[in-house]
PDB file of C-alpha atoms in Angstrom:
ATOM      1  CA  MET A   1      15.346 -28.444  14.790  1.00 59.00           C
ATOM      2  CA  SER A   2      16.559 -24.966  15.732  1.00 71.00           C
ATOM      3  CA  ILE A   3      14.623 -22.728  18.108  1.00 67.00           C
ATOM      4  CA  GLU A   4      13.957 -20.243  15.265  1.00 74.00           C
ATOM      5  CA  LEU A   5      12.460 -22.914  12.989  1.00 69.00           C
ATOM      6  CA  ARG A   6      10.396 -24.355  15.848  1.00 74.00           C
ATOM      7  CA  THR A   7       9.025 -20.886  16.650  1.00 84.00           C
ATOM      8  CA  LEU A   8       8.188 -20.286  12.981  1.00 74.00           C
ATOM      9  CA  ASN A   9       6.438 -23.656  12.734  1.00 81.00           C
ATOM     10  CA  GLU A  10       4.403 -22.895  15.870  1.00 84.00           C
ATOM     11  CA  ALA A  11       3.404 -19.484  14.536  1.00 76.00           C
ATOM     12  CA  LEU A  12       2.355 -20.959  11.180  1.00 76.00           C
ATOM     13  CA  ARG A  13       0.286 -23.670  12.891  1.00 82.00           C
ATOM     14  CA  ALA A  14      -1.461 -21.055  15.053  1.00 80.00           C
ATOM     15  CA  ALA A  15      -2.220 -18.852  12.041  1.00 76.00           C
ATOM     16  CA  GLY A  16      -3.632 -21.710  10.002  1.00 80.00           C
ATOM     17  CA  PRO A  17      -3.110 -22.389   6.316  1.00 82.00           C
ATOM     18  CA  HIS A  18      -2.365 -19.503   3.964  1.00 80.00           C
ATOM     19  CA  GLN A  19      -5.544 -17.964   2.588  1.00 86.00           C
ATOM     20  CA  THR A  20      -5.497 -15.942  -0.591  1.00 90.00           C
ATOM     21  CA  ARG A  21      -6.736 -12.381  -0.460  1.00 94.00           C
ATOM     22  CA  PRO A  22      -7.995 -10.244  -3.314  1.00 97.00           C
ATOM     23  CA  ILE A  23      -5.768  -7.310  -4.180  1.00 98.00           C
ATOM     24  CA  ARG A  24      -7.817  -4.768  -6.096  1.00 98.00           C
ATOM     25  CA  PHE A  25      -7.079  -1.487  -7.787  1.00 98.00           C
ATOM     26  CA  VAL A  26      -9.938   0.922  -7.041  1.00 98.00           C
ATOM     27  CA  ARG A  27      -9.026   4.099  -8.955  1.00 98.00           C
ATOM     28  CA  THR A  28      -6.514   6.895  -9.326  1.00 98.00           C
ATOM     29  CA  GLU A  29      -7.393   9.552  -6.773  1.00 97.00           C
ATOM     30  CA  PRO A  30      -6.514  13.256  -6.677  1.00 98.00           C
ATOM     31  CA  ILE A  31      -5.540  14.165  -3.109  1.00 97.00           C
ATOM     32  CA  SER A  32      -4.668  17.829  -2.686  1.00 96.00           C
ATOM     33  CA  ASP A  33      -1.945  18.263  -5.307  1.00 96.00           C
ATOM     34  CA  TRP A  34      -1.068  14.547  -5.303  1.00 98.00           C
ATOM     35  CA  ARG A  35      -2.099  11.878  -7.828  1.00 98.00           C
ATOM     36  CA  VAL A  36      -2.247   8.466  -6.167  1.00 98.00           C
ATOM     37  CA  LYS A  37      -3.409   4.977  -7.000  1.00 98.00           C
ATOM     38  CA  LEU A  38      -5.825   3.484  -4.474  1.00 98.00           C
ATOM     39  CA  TYR A  39      -5.638  -0.254  -3.750  1.00 98.00           C
ATOM     40  CA  THR A  40      -7.474  -2.514  -1.331  1.00 98.00           C
ATOM     41  CA  ILE A  41      -6.682  -5.866   0.209  1.00 98.00           C
ATOM     42  CA  ALA A  42      -9.644  -7.621   1.778  1.00 96.00           C
ATOM     43  CA  THR A  43      -9.849 -10.563   4.133  1.00 92.00           C
ATOM     44  CA  HIS A  44     -13.610 -10.923   3.645  1.00 89.00           C
ATOM     45  CA  GLY A  45     -15.043  -9.882   0.294  1.00 89.00           C
ATOM     46  CA  GLU A  46     -13.615  -8.440  -2.910  1.00 93.00           C
ATOM     47  CA  VAL A  47     -12.602  -4.993  -1.594  1.00 94.00           C
ATOM     48  CA  ALA A  48     -12.096  -3.295   1.741  1.00 96.00           C
ATOM     49  CA  ARG A  49     -15.143  -2.126   3.670  1.00 96.00           C
ATOM     50  CA  PRO A  50     -16.474   1.321   2.676  1.00 96.00           C
ATOM     51  CA  ALA A  51     -15.844   2.652   6.210  1.00 97.00           C
ATOM     52  CA  LEU A  52     -12.133   1.835   5.895  1.00 97.00           C
ATOM     53  CA  LEU A  53     -11.851   3.319   2.397  1.00 97.00           C
ATOM     54  CA  ASP A  54     -13.628   6.483   3.526  1.00 97.00           C
ATOM     55  CA  GLU A  55     -11.290   6.883   6.501  1.00 98.00           C
ATOM     56  CA  VAL A  56      -8.153   6.185   4.456  1.00 98.00           C
ATOM     57  CA  LEU A  57      -9.113   8.881   1.951  1.00 98.00           C
ATOM     58  CA  ARG A  58     -10.246  11.332   4.661  1.00 98.00           C
ATOM     59  CA  ARG A  59      -6.796  11.148   6.284  1.00 98.00           C
ATOM     60  CA  ALA A  60      -4.773  11.268   3.072  1.00 98.00           C
ATOM     61  CA  PRO A  61      -4.436  15.071   2.670  1.00 98.00           C
ATOM     62  CA  GLY A  62      -2.862  15.272   6.123  1.00 97.00           C
ATOM     63  CA  VAL A  63      -0.589  12.271   5.619  1.00 98.00           C
ATOM     64  CA  PHE A  64       1.086  13.095   2.315  1.00 98.00           C
ATOM     65  CA  PRO A  65       3.745  15.813   2.617  1.00 97.00           C
ATOM     66  CA  ALA A  66       2.868  19.264   1.307  1.00 97.00           C
ATOM     67  CA  PRO A  67       3.472  20.545  -1.206  1.00 97.00           C
ATOM     68  CA  ALA A  68       3.513  17.440  -3.360  1.00 98.00           C
ATOM     69  CA  THR A  69       6.245  18.614  -5.695  1.00 97.00           C
ATOM     70  CA  ALA A  70       8.805  20.045  -3.284  1.00 96.00           C
ATOM     71  CA  GLY A  71      11.720  18.442  -1.475  1.00 95.00           C
ATOM     72  CA  GLY A  72      12.394  15.992  -4.290  1.00 96.00           C
ATOM     73  CA  ARG A  73       8.785  14.749  -4.337  1.00 97.00           C
ATOM     74  CA  HIS A  74       6.931  14.192  -7.606  1.00 96.00           C
ATOM     75  CA  GLY A  75       3.321  14.314  -6.432  1.00 98.00           C
ATOM     76  CA  LEU A  76       2.861  10.631  -7.260  1.00 98.00           C
ATOM     77  CA  GLY A  77       2.177   7.681  -5.025  1.00 98.00           C
ATOM     78  CA  PHE A  78      -0.227   4.981  -3.978  1.00 98.00           C
ATOM     79  CA  ILE A  79      -2.317   3.955  -0.984  1.00 98.00           C
ATOM     80  CA  ILE A  80      -3.146   0.506   0.348  1.00 98.00           C
ATOM     81  CA  ALA A  81      -6.299   0.088   2.445  1.00 98.00           C
ATOM     82  CA  HIS A  82      -5.825  -3.349   4.018  1.00 97.00           C
ATOM     83  CA  ASP A  83      -8.938  -4.785   5.606  1.00 97.00           C
ATOM     84  CA  ALA A  84      -7.067  -7.438   7.603  1.00 94.00           C
ATOM     85  CA  LYS A  85      -8.487 -10.214   9.791  1.00 90.00           C
ATOM     86  CA  THR A  86      -8.095  -8.292  13.037  1.00 90.00           C
ATOM     87  CA  ALA A  87      -7.122  -4.728  12.064  1.00 94.00           C
ATOM     88  CA  SER A  88      -7.728  -1.762   9.808  1.00 97.00           C
ATOM     89  CA  ILE A  89      -4.513  -0.765   8.025  1.00 97.00           C
ATOM     90  CA  ALA A  90      -3.724   2.246   5.851  1.00 98.00           C
ATOM     91  CA  ILE A  91      -0.371   2.609   4.125  1.00 97.00           C
ATOM     92  CA  TYR A  92       0.507   5.751   2.208  1.00 98.00           C
ATOM     93  CA  TYR A  93       3.431   5.642  -0.239  1.00 98.00           C
ATOM     94  CA  TRP A  94       5.057   8.341  -2.351  1.00 98.00           C
ATOM     95  CA  TRP A  95       7.987   8.589  -4.742  1.00 98.00           C
ATOM     96  CA  GLN A  96      10.755  10.958  -3.738  1.00 97.00           C
ATOM     97  CA  SER A  97      14.277  11.729  -4.961  1.00 94.00           C
ATOM     98  CA  PHE A  98      13.387   9.924  -8.212  1.00 91.00           C
ATOM     99  CA  ASN A  99      14.183   6.422  -6.888  1.00 95.00           C
ATOM    100  CA  GLU A 100      13.005   6.293  -3.257  1.00 97.00           C
ATOM    101  CA  LEU A 101       9.683   5.012  -1.975  1.00 97.00           C
ATOM    102  CA  HIS A 102       8.581   6.654   1.286  1.00 96.00           C
ATOM    103  CA  GLN A 103       5.745   5.429   3.494  1.00 96.00           C
ATOM    104  CA  ARG A 104       3.576   6.091   6.510  1.00 96.00           C
ATOM    105  CA  VAL A 105       1.632   3.255   8.147  1.00 96.00           C
ATOM    106  CA  TYR A 106      -1.525   3.530  10.274  1.00 96.00           C
ATOM    107  CA  VAL A 107      -3.157   0.629  12.150  1.00 96.00           C
ATOM    108  CA  GLY A 108      -6.246   0.405  14.301  1.00 95.00           C
ATOM    109  CA  PRO A 109      -9.090  -1.841  15.422  1.00 95.00           C
ATOM    110  CA  LYS A 110     -10.936  -3.794  12.753  1.00 94.00           C
ATOM    111  CA  ASP A 111     -14.290  -2.379  13.852  1.00 94.00           C
ATOM    112  CA  ASP A 112     -13.167   1.272  14.142  1.00 96.00           C
ATOM    113  CA  PRO A 113     -10.997   2.555  11.268  1.00 96.00           C
ATOM    114  CA  ARG A 114     -11.224   6.098  12.686  1.00 96.00           C
ATOM    115  CA  ALA A 115      -9.105   4.910  15.647  1.00 97.00           C
ATOM    116  CA  MET A 116      -6.079   4.078  13.478  1.00 97.00           C
ATOM    117  CA  THR A 117      -2.810   5.569  14.718  1.00 96.00           C
ATOM    118  CA  GLN A 118       0.545   5.937  13.000  1.00 95.00           C
ATOM    119  CA  LEU A 119       3.037   3.180  13.717  1.00 92.00           C
ATOM    120  CA  ALA A 120       6.225   4.427  15.304  1.00 89.00           C
ATOM    121  CA  GLU A 121       8.182   1.466  13.954  1.00 85.00           C
ATOM    122  CA  GLN A 122       7.447   1.122  10.269  1.00 78.00           C
ATOM    123  CA  THR A 123       7.265  -2.318   8.732  1.00 83.00           C
ATOM    124  CA  ALA A 124       8.137  -3.174   5.154  1.00 88.00           C
ATOM    125  CA  GLY A 125       4.739  -4.864   4.835  1.00 90.00           C
ATOM    126  CA  CYS A 126       3.041  -8.225   4.800  1.00 91.00           C
ATOM    127  CA  VAL A 127       3.124 -10.633   1.858  1.00 93.00           C
ATOM    128  CA  TRP A 128      -0.101  -9.176   0.415  1.00 95.00           C
ATOM    129  CA  GLU A 129       1.010  -5.535   0.721  1.00 97.00           C
ATOM    130  CA  LEU A 130       4.419  -6.358  -0.728  1.00 97.00           C
ATOM    131  CA  GLU A 131       2.716  -7.717  -3.870  1.00 97.00           C
ATOM    132  CA  ILE A 132       1.481  -4.183  -4.574  1.00 98.00           C
ATOM    133  CA  VAL A 133       4.800  -2.586  -3.606  1.00 98.00           C
ATOM    134  CA  ASP A 134       6.665  -4.935  -5.928  1.00 98.00           C
ATOM    135  CA  PHE A 135       4.299  -4.173  -8.815  1.00 98.00           C
ATOM    136  CA  GLU A 136       4.577  -0.415  -8.222  1.00 98.00           C
ATOM    137  CA  ARG A 137       8.387  -0.601  -8.035  1.00 98.00           C
ATOM    138  CA  ARG A 138       8.540  -2.411 -11.367  1.00 98.00           C
ATOM    139  CA  ALA A 139       6.062   0.023 -12.971  1.00 98.00           C
ATOM    140  CA  TRP A 140       8.017   3.043 -11.670  1.00 98.00           C
ATOM    141  CA  LEU A 141      11.244   1.611 -13.027  1.00 98.00           C
ATOM    142  CA  ALA A 142       9.766   0.756 -16.448  1.00 98.00           C
ATOM    143  CA  ASP A 143       7.627   3.860 -16.977  1.00 98.00           C
ATOM    144  CA  VAL A 144       9.617   6.579 -15.223  1.00 97.00           C
ATOM    145  CA  LEU A 145      13.249   5.714 -14.543  1.00 97.00           C
ATOM    146  CA  ALA A 146      14.209   3.411 -17.427  1.00 97.00           C
ATOM    147  CA  ASN A 147      11.746   4.492 -20.101  1.00 96.00           C
ATOM    148  CA  PRO A 148      13.799   5.159 -23.286  1.00 97.00           C
ATOM    149  CA  GLY A 149      11.438   8.009 -24.236  1.00 97.00           C
ATOM    150  CA  GLY A 150      11.737   9.691 -20.846  1.00 96.00           C
ATOM    151  CA  PRO A 151       9.440   9.597 -17.820  1.00 97.00           C
ATOM    152  CA  ASP A 152       5.850   8.684 -18.758  1.00 98.00           C
ATOM    153  CA  VAL A 153       3.788   9.576 -15.695  1.00 97.00           C
ATOM    154  CA  GLU A 154       0.453   8.919 -17.421  1.00 98.00           C
ATOM    155  CA  ARG A 155       1.550   5.401 -18.365  1.00 98.00           C
ATOM    156  CA  TYR A 156       2.698   4.800 -14.773  1.00 98.00           C
ATOM    157  CA  LEU A 157      -0.650   5.990 -13.381  1.00 98.00           C
ATOM    158  CA  ALA A 158      -2.609   3.865 -15.867  1.00 98.00           C
ATOM    159  CA  ARG A 159      -0.773   0.689 -14.867  1.00 97.00           C
ATOM    160  CA  HIS A 160      -2.122  -1.282 -11.869  1.00 97.00           C
ATOM    161  CA  VAL A 161      -2.317  -4.745 -10.346  1.00 98.00           C
ATOM    162  CA  ASP A 162      -5.429  -6.834  -9.644  1.00 97.00           C
ATOM    163  CA  THR A 163      -4.717 -10.325  -8.360  1.00 96.00           C
ATOM    164  CA  GLU A 164      -5.186 -12.818  -5.562  1.00 94.00           C
ATOM    165  CA  ILE A 165      -2.247 -14.182  -3.599  1.00 91.00           C
TER     166      ILE A 165
END
């Protein structure tokens, strides 16, 4: 067995068996001049803790670029509030240059969402976060980029994912 596979096996054993997490759409939220979908991923319970949601939304106006519709931005995006086992995570995404998804990631202690700081090295996301990203990519493609009738922003904003993976 290679060193890489052995290391992966050890990491998986230490983490324990995969546990599903609920991925929930909360609502579409106006943030300054942005319109964003708000999602949660929760380790314990159906949705993220209220303290994490409150902090994620409190920060949002300062995280999204201003103005929302300049520099190739469309004023549309989504947020993931991930109430992970050991951390509070906030990920802010927005569509730019018609086909690019931009992000900013904040992580902090589980018990103190207000202490989240921006990650210098951005990750693509964990398997639960990527479920939302994949759904949003497909919705953006279907409703905005490849829609035969032209971009349908309202249809894009109305579409969301609720699942457990």
